[in-house]
CSV table of C-alpha atoms in Angstrom, one decimal:
chain,number,residue,atom,x,y,z
A,467,MET,CA,13.3,-33.6,-26.0
A,468,ALA,CA,13.6,-30.1,-25.0
A,469,THR,CA,16.7,-29.0,-22.7
A,470,THR,CA,15.6,-26.4,-19.5
A,471,THR,CA,17.3,-23.3,-18.5
A,472,PRO,CA,16.6,-21.8,-15.5
A,473,SER,CA,13.7,-19.8,-15.9
A,474,THR,CA,13.4,-15.8,-14.3
A,475,ALA,CA,10.3,-13.9,-13.4
A,476,TYR,CA,10.3,-12.3,-16.8
A,477,SER,CA,10.3,-15.4,-18.8
A,478,ARG,CA,8.1,-17.3,-16.8
A,479,ASP,CA,5.9,-14.4,-17.9
A,480,LEU,CA,6.7,-14.4,-21.6
A,481,GLY,CA,6.2,-17.4,-21.6
A,482,GLU,CA,2.8,-17.7,-19.7
A,483,GLU,CA,1.8,-15.0,-22.3
A,484,LEU,CA,2.5,-17.8,-25.3
A,485,ARG,CA,0.0,-19.7,-23.4
A,486,ARG,CA,-2.0,-17.2,-23.5
A,487,LEU,CA,-2.0,-16.9,-27.3
A,488,ARG,CA,-2.1,-20.6,-28.0
A,489,GLU,CA,-5.6,-20.5,-26.0
A,490,THR,CA,-7.3,-17.1,-27.3
A,491,CYS,CA,-6.0,-17.4,-30.8
A,492,THR,CA,-5.7,-21.4,-32.1
A,493,GLY,CA,-8.1,-23.1,-29.6
A,494,LEU,CA,-5.1,-26.1,-29.2
A,495,THR,CA,-3.7,-27.9,-26.9
A,496,GLY,CA,-0.2,-28.3,-26.2
A,497,ALA,CA,0.7,-31.3,-27.4
A,498,ALA,CA,-2.1,-30.6,-30.7
A,499,LEU,CA,0.1,-27.3,-31.4
A,500,ALA,CA,3.1,-29.4,-31.3
A,501,VAL,CA,1.9,-31.9,-33.4
A,502,ARG,CA,1.3,-28.7,-36.1
A,503,LEU,CA,4.7,-26.9,-35.5
A,504,GLY,CA,6.4,-30.6,-35.6
A,505,TRP,CA,7.9,-29.9,-32.0
A,506,ASP,CA,8.2,-32.6,-28.9
A,507,PRO,CA,5.0,-31.5,-27.2
A,508,SER,CA,7.6,-31.3,-24.2
A,509,LYS,CA,8.9,-27.9,-26.2
A,510,VAL,CA,5.8,-26.6,-26.2
A,511,SER,CA,5.3,-27.1,-22.1
A,512,THR,CA,9.2,-25.9,-21.3
A,513,VAL,CA,8.8,-22.7,-23.4
A,514,GLU,CA,5.3,-21.8,-22.2
A,515,ARG,CA,6.6,-22.1,-18.6
A,516,GLY,CA,9.7,-20.2,-19.2
A,517,LYS,CA,12.2,-22.8,-19.0
A,518,PHE,CA,13.8,-23.0,-22.2
A,519,ARG,CA,14.7,-20.4,-24.3
A,520,PRO,CA,13.6,-20.8,-27.9
A,521,SER,CA,15.1,-19.6,-31.0
A,522,GLU,CA,14.1,-16.9,-33.4
A,523,ILE,CA,12.4,-19.5,-35.3
A,524,ASP,CA,10.8,-21.1,-33.0
A,525,LEU,CA,9.5,-17.4,-32.7
A,526,VAL,CA,8.3,-16.8,-35.8
A,527,GLN,CA,7.0,-20.3,-35.8
A,528,TYR,CA,5.0,-20.2,-33.1
A,529,LEU,CA,3.3,-16.8,-33.5
A,530,SER,CA,2.6,-17.5,-36.9
A,531,MET,CA,0.4,-20.1,-36.0
A,532,CYS,CA,-1.2,-17.4,-33.9
A,533,GLY,CA,-1.8,-15.7,-36.5
A,534,LYS,CA,0.3,-12.7,-35.6
A,535,ASP,CA,2.2,-10.4,-37.8
A,536,ILE,CA,6.0,-9.5,-38.7
A,537,ASP,CA,5.3,-6.3,-36.1
A,538,PHE,CA,4.1,-8.7,-33.7
A,539,PHE,CA,7.2,-10.7,-34.2
A,540,GLU,CA,9.3,-7.9,-33.3
A,541,ASP,CA,8.0,-6.5,-30.3
A,542,PHE,CA,7.9,-9.9,-28.2
A,543,ARG,CA,11.5,-10.2,-30.0
A,544,ARG,CA,12.1,-7.1,-28.5
A,545,ARG,CA,10.8,-8.5,-25.2
A,546,TYR,CA,12.3,-11.6,-25.0
A,547,ARG,CA,16.0,-10.8,-26.0
A,548,ASN,CA,16.7,-10.4,-22.0
A,549,ALA,CA,14.4,-12.4,-20.6
A,550,PHE,CA,16.8,-14.8,-19.2
A,551,GLU,CA,19.1,-12.7,-17.8
A,552,GLU,CA,19.9,-12.5,-14.1
A,553,TYR,CA,19.0,-8.6,-13.9
A,554,ILE,CA,15.8,-7.0,-15.2
A,555,VAL,CA,14.7,-4.2,-15.3
A,556,GLN,CA,11.2,-3.3,-16.8
A,557,VAL,CA,9.3,0.8,-16.7
A,558,PRO,CA,7.4,0.6,-13.5
A,559,ASP,CA,4.2,0.9,-15.1
A,560,ASN,CA,4.8,-2.6,-16.2
A,561,LEU,CA,3.2,-5.0,-13.4
A,562,ARG,CA,2.5,-7.6,-14.8
A,563,THR,CA,6.1,-9.6,-14.2
A,564,MET,CA,6.0,-8.9,-10.7
A,565,ALA,CA,2.0,-9.7,-10.2
A,566,MET,CA,3.2,-13.1,-11.7
A,567,ALA,CA,6.1,-13.2,-9.4
A,568,GLU,CA,4.7,-13.0,-6.7
A,569,SER,CA,2.0,-14.6,-7.1
A,570,THR,CA,4.1,-17.7,-7.1
A,571,ALA,CA,6.2,-17.5,-4.5
A,572,LYS,CA,5.7,-19.9,-1.5
A,573,LYS,CA,8.0,-17.7,0.3
A,574,ILE,CA,7.7,-13.6,0.5
A,575,VAL,CA,9.8,-11.6,2.5
A,576,ALA,CA,10.1,-8.1,2.6
A,577,TYR,CA,11.8,-5.0,3.8
A,578,ASP,CA,10.1,-2.0,3.6
A,579,ALA,CA,12.0,1.6,5.6
A,580,GLN,CA,9.6,4.2,4.5
A,581,THR,CA,5.8,3.0,4.1
A,582,VAL,CA,3.7,0.2,5.0
A,583,PRO,CA,4.4,-2.9,1.9
A,584,GLY,CA,2.1,-2.7,-0.4
A,585,LEU,CA,0.5,-6.2,0.6
A,586,LEU,CA,-0.8,-5.1,3.8
A,587,GLN,CA,-1.8,-1.2,2.5
A,588,THR,CA,-5.6,-0.2,2.7
A,589,PRO,CA,-6.9,1.5,-0.2
A,590,GLU,CA,-7.0,4.7,1.4
A,591,TYR,CA,-3.6,4.3,2.7
A,592,ALA,CA,-2.0,3.5,-1.0
A,593,ASP,CA,-4.4,6.0,-2.7
A,594,GLY,CA,-1.9,8.7,-0.1
A,595,VAL,CA,1.5,7.0,-1.1
A,596,TYR,CA,0.8,8.0,-5.2
A,597,ARG,CA,-0.2,11.6,-3.9
A,598,VAL,CA,2.6,12.4,-1.6
A,599,ALA,CA,5.1,11.0,-4.0
A,600,GLY,CA,3.3,13.1,-7.0
A,601,LEU,CA,5.4,10.8,-9.9
A,602,VAL,CA,1.7,9.7,-11.1
A,603,THR,CA,-0.9,11.4,-13.2
A,604,GLU,CA,-4.6,12.2,-10.6
A,605,GLU,CA,-6.6,10.0,-13.5
A,606,ARG,CA,-3.8,6.7,-13.0
A,607,ILE,CA,-4.0,7.0,-9.2
A,608,PRO,CA,-7.2,4.6,-9.3
A,609,ALA,CA,-6.1,1.5,-11.3
A,610,LEU,CA,-3.0,1.5,-9.4
A,611,VAL,CA,-5.0,1.9,-6.0
A,612,GLN,CA,-6.8,-1.3,-7.6
A,613,PHE,CA,-4.2,-3.5,-8.8
A,614,ARG,CA,-2.3,-3.1,-4.9
A,615,THR,CA,-5.3,-3.6,-3.4
A,616,ASP,CA,-6.0,-7.0,-6.2
A,617,ARG,CA,-2.7,-8.1,-5.3
A,618,GLN,CA,-3.6,-8.5,-2.0
A,619,ALA,CA,-5.8,-11.5,-2.5
A,620,ILE,CA,-2.9,-14.1,-2.2
A,621,LEU,CA,-3.1,-13.5,1.7
A,622,ARG,CA,-6.3,-14.6,1.6
A,623,ARG,CA,-5.0,-17.7,-0.4
A,624,HIS,CA,-6.1,-21.4,1.2
A,625,ASN,CA,-2.2,-22.3,-0.3
A,626,ARG,CA,-0.5,-18.7,0.9
A,627,PRO,CA,3.2,-18.0,0.3
A,628,THR,CA,4.8,-17.9,3.7
A,629,CYS,CA,4.8,-14.1,4.4
A,630,LEU,CA,7.2,-11.9,7.2
A,631,PHE,CA,7.2,-8.0,6.4
A,632,TYR,CA,9.8,-6.1,8.2
A,633,VAL,CA,8.2,-3.0,8.5
A,634,HIS,CA,10.8,0.4,10.1
A,635,GLU,CA,9.1,2.7,12.6
A,636,HIS,CA,9.6,5.4,10.6
A,637,ALA,CA,7.2,4.1,8.0
A,638,LEU,CA,4.5,4.3,10.7
A,639,GLN,CA,5.5,8.1,11.7
A,640,THR,CA,5.6,9.2,8.1
A,641,ARG,CA,1.7,10.6,7.7
A,642,VAL,CA,0.4,10.1,4.2
A,643,GLY,CA,-3.0,10.7,4.9
A,644,ASP,CA,-6.0,12.1,7.2
A,645,ASP,CA,-6.0,10.5,10.9
A,646,ARG,CA,-8.6,8.4,10.2
A,647,VAL,CA,-6.3,6.8,7.2
A,648,MET,CA,-3.6,6.6,9.3
A,649,GLU,CA,-6.2,5.0,12.0
A,650,ASP,CA,-7.5,2.0,9.8
A,651,GLN,CA,-3.4,1.6,8.5
A,652,TYR,CA,-2.0,1.1,11.6
A,653,ALA,CA,-5.5,-1.4,12.8
A,654,ARG,CA,-4.7,-3.4,9.5
A,655,LEU,CA,-1.2,-3.9,10.5
A,656,LEU,CA,-2.1,-4.8,13.9
A,657,PHE,CA,-5.0,-7.4,12.8
A,658,ASN,CA,-2.2,-9.2,10.6
A,659,VAL,CA,0.6,-8.9,13.3
A,660,HIS,CA,1.6,-12.1,13.2
A,661,LEU,CA,3.1,-11.1,9.4
A,662,VAL,CA,5.1,-8.5,11.1
A,663,ARG,CA,7.9,-7.5,12.4
A,664,ILE,CA,8.6,-3.6,13.8
A,665,ILE,CA,12.3,-1.7,13.5
A,666,PRO,CA,12.4,0.5,16.0
A,667,ALA,CA,13.1,4.2,15.0
A,668,ASP,CA,16.6,4.0,16.6
A,669,THR,CA,17.6,1.5,14.9
A,670,ALA,CA,19.8,2.0,11.5
A,671,VAL,CA,18.9,0.5,9.2
A,672,ILE,CA,21.7,1.0,5.8
A,673,ALA,CA,19.5,-0.6,3.1
A,674,SER,CA,17.2,-0.1,0.6
A,675,SER,CA,13.8,-1.1,0.6
A,676,CYS,CA,13.4,-4.5,-1.1
A,677,THR,CA,11.5,-8.2,-1.2
A,678,LEU,CA,12.7,-12.0,-1.5
A,679,TRP,CA,10.7,-14.3,-2.8
A,680,GLU,CA,11.1,-17.7,-3.2
A,681,TYR,CA,10.2,-21.0,-4.8
A,682,GLU,CA,9.3,-24.5,-5.0
A,683,LYS,CA,11.1,-24.7,-7.9
A,684,ALA,CA,12.3,-21.8,-9.5
A,685,LEU,CA,15.3,-19.9,-8.6
A,686,SER,CA,14.7,-17.4,-5.8
A,687,ILE,CA,14.5,-13.0,-6.7
A,688,ALA,CA,15.1,-10.6,-4.8
A,689,PHE,CA,13.0,-7.4,-6.3
A,690,VAL,CA,13.1,-3.7,-5.9
A,691,GLU,CA,10.6,-1.2,-6.6
A,692,THR,CA,12.0,2.6,-7.2
A,693,ASP,CA,10.2,5.0,-8.9
A,694,LEU,CA,12.3,4.8,-12.1
A,695,ALA,CA,12.2,0.9,-12.6
A,696,ASN,CA,11.5,-2.3,-11.4
A,697,VAL,CA,14.5,-4.7,-11.1
A,698,PHE,CA,14.4,-8.2,-10.8
A,699,VAL,CA,17.4,-10.2,-9.7
A,700,GLN,CA,18.4,-13.9,-9.5
A,701,ASP,CA,22.3,-13.1,-9.3
A,702,PRO,CA,23.3,-15.8,-6.9
A,703,GLY,CA,25.8,-13.3,-5.0
A,704,ALA,CA,22.8,-10.6,-5.0
A,705,ILE,CA,20.7,-13.1,-3.4
A,706,VAL,CA,22.9,-14.2,-0.9
A,707,ARG,CA,23.4,-10.9,0.3
A,708,THR,CA,19.6,-10.4,0.2
A,709,ARG,CA,19.6,-13.0,2.8
A,710,LEU,CA,22.0,-11.3,5.3
A,711,LEU,CA,20.1,-8.3,5.2
A,712,PHE,CA,17.1,-10.1,6.6
A,713,ASP,CA,19.5,-11.6,9.0
A,714,ARG,CA,20.4,-8.6,9.8
A,715,LEU,CA,16.6,-7.3,10.3
A,716,ALA,CA,15.6,-10.2,11.4
A,717,ALA,CA,18.5,-9.1,14.8
A,718,VAL,CA,17.5,-5.8,15.6
A,719,ALA,CA,13.6,-6.3,15.0
A,720,LEU,CA,11.3,-6.3,17.7
A,721,ASP,CA,9.5,-10.2,18.3
A,722,GLU,CA,5.6,-10.9,17.3
A,723,GLU,CA,4.6,-9.7,21.0
A,724,GLN,CA,6.5,-6.5,21.0
A,725,SER,CA,5.6,-5.6,18.0
A,726,ARG,CA,1.5,-6.3,18.5
A,727,ARG,CA,2.1,-3.8,21.5
A,728,MET,CA,4.0,-1.1,19.4
A,729,LEU,CA,1.5,-1.0,16.9
A,730,ALA,CA,-1.6,-1.3,19.3
A,731,GLU,CA,0.4,2.3,20.6
A,732,TYR,CA,0.1,3.8,17.9
A,733,VAL,CA,-3.2,2.2,17.3
A,734,GLY,CA,-4.4,4.0,20.8
A,735,ARG,CA,-2.9,7.4,20.5
A,736,PRO,CA,-5.2,10.5,20.7
A,737,ARG,CA,-5.2,12.5,17.4
A,738,GLU,CA,-3.2,15.3,18.0
A,739,ASP,CA,-0.4,12.7,18.4
A,740,LEU,CA,-1.0,11.6,15.0
A,741,ASP,CA,-0.9,14.6,14.3
A,742,ASP,CA,2.6,15.7,15.9
A,743,ALA,CA,4.2,13.0,14.5
A,744,GLY,CA,2.8,13.9,11.1
A,745,THR,CA,4.0,17.2,10.8
A,746,ARG,CA,7.2,16.1,12.5
A,747,MET,CA,7.7,13.7,9.3
A,748,ALA,CA,6.6,15.2,6.0
């Protein structure tokens, strides 16, 4: 029997990659592959769920059975080396681990100080965010916007995660598109106000934007997305500090009805007011 190891977002992602390789390259079930490899069936299952740290020999045997060569093995081994660390840092272009971690969470709590959270952005607003930031090439923006839009499907699932998004009012005041873009974005937030709590502009919060994903059968993950890197953290002390941040935000945020009233004010503002706000914050 394979001894399980606490999984991480990255180990689950790479385990899922192995599962897809098995299915597409061999057509074998996990149990059938275990027979071919001489493994206990539980070993294939735990490796593919990211809950077992295989040895290099295990990976060679598995990938060889999938028809992969030494170059593929070396690349996979390099990526797998730190898969079970409590701190995982990835380049921002690597979005698969983030999407998988987010889509399998049972609870999502997020705070954003500068922009509307990605799961609540309209496509036009998301496009504006990438253009204002100016850190990606023009030709990549449509694909990034589509990826961000596709992620929002988790909010429409019948088993969708419990979500709460803390949004600082500064994000509402920061103009990232024309009047119509901002009006539509305010309306999207108002429609989803049951998921939103606004932090008033005069409330100081000295903290970076971050997200906490909680799972039914895995350790919680704190996630920080920056222009330079995506960071996944499972260190227990960091998780405690993240929860303390959200406790602080819960204490200073407007409640649902107050948030609804504020968002309704933004939706109903004359266009010249939106222009003024955008000029001040740009």
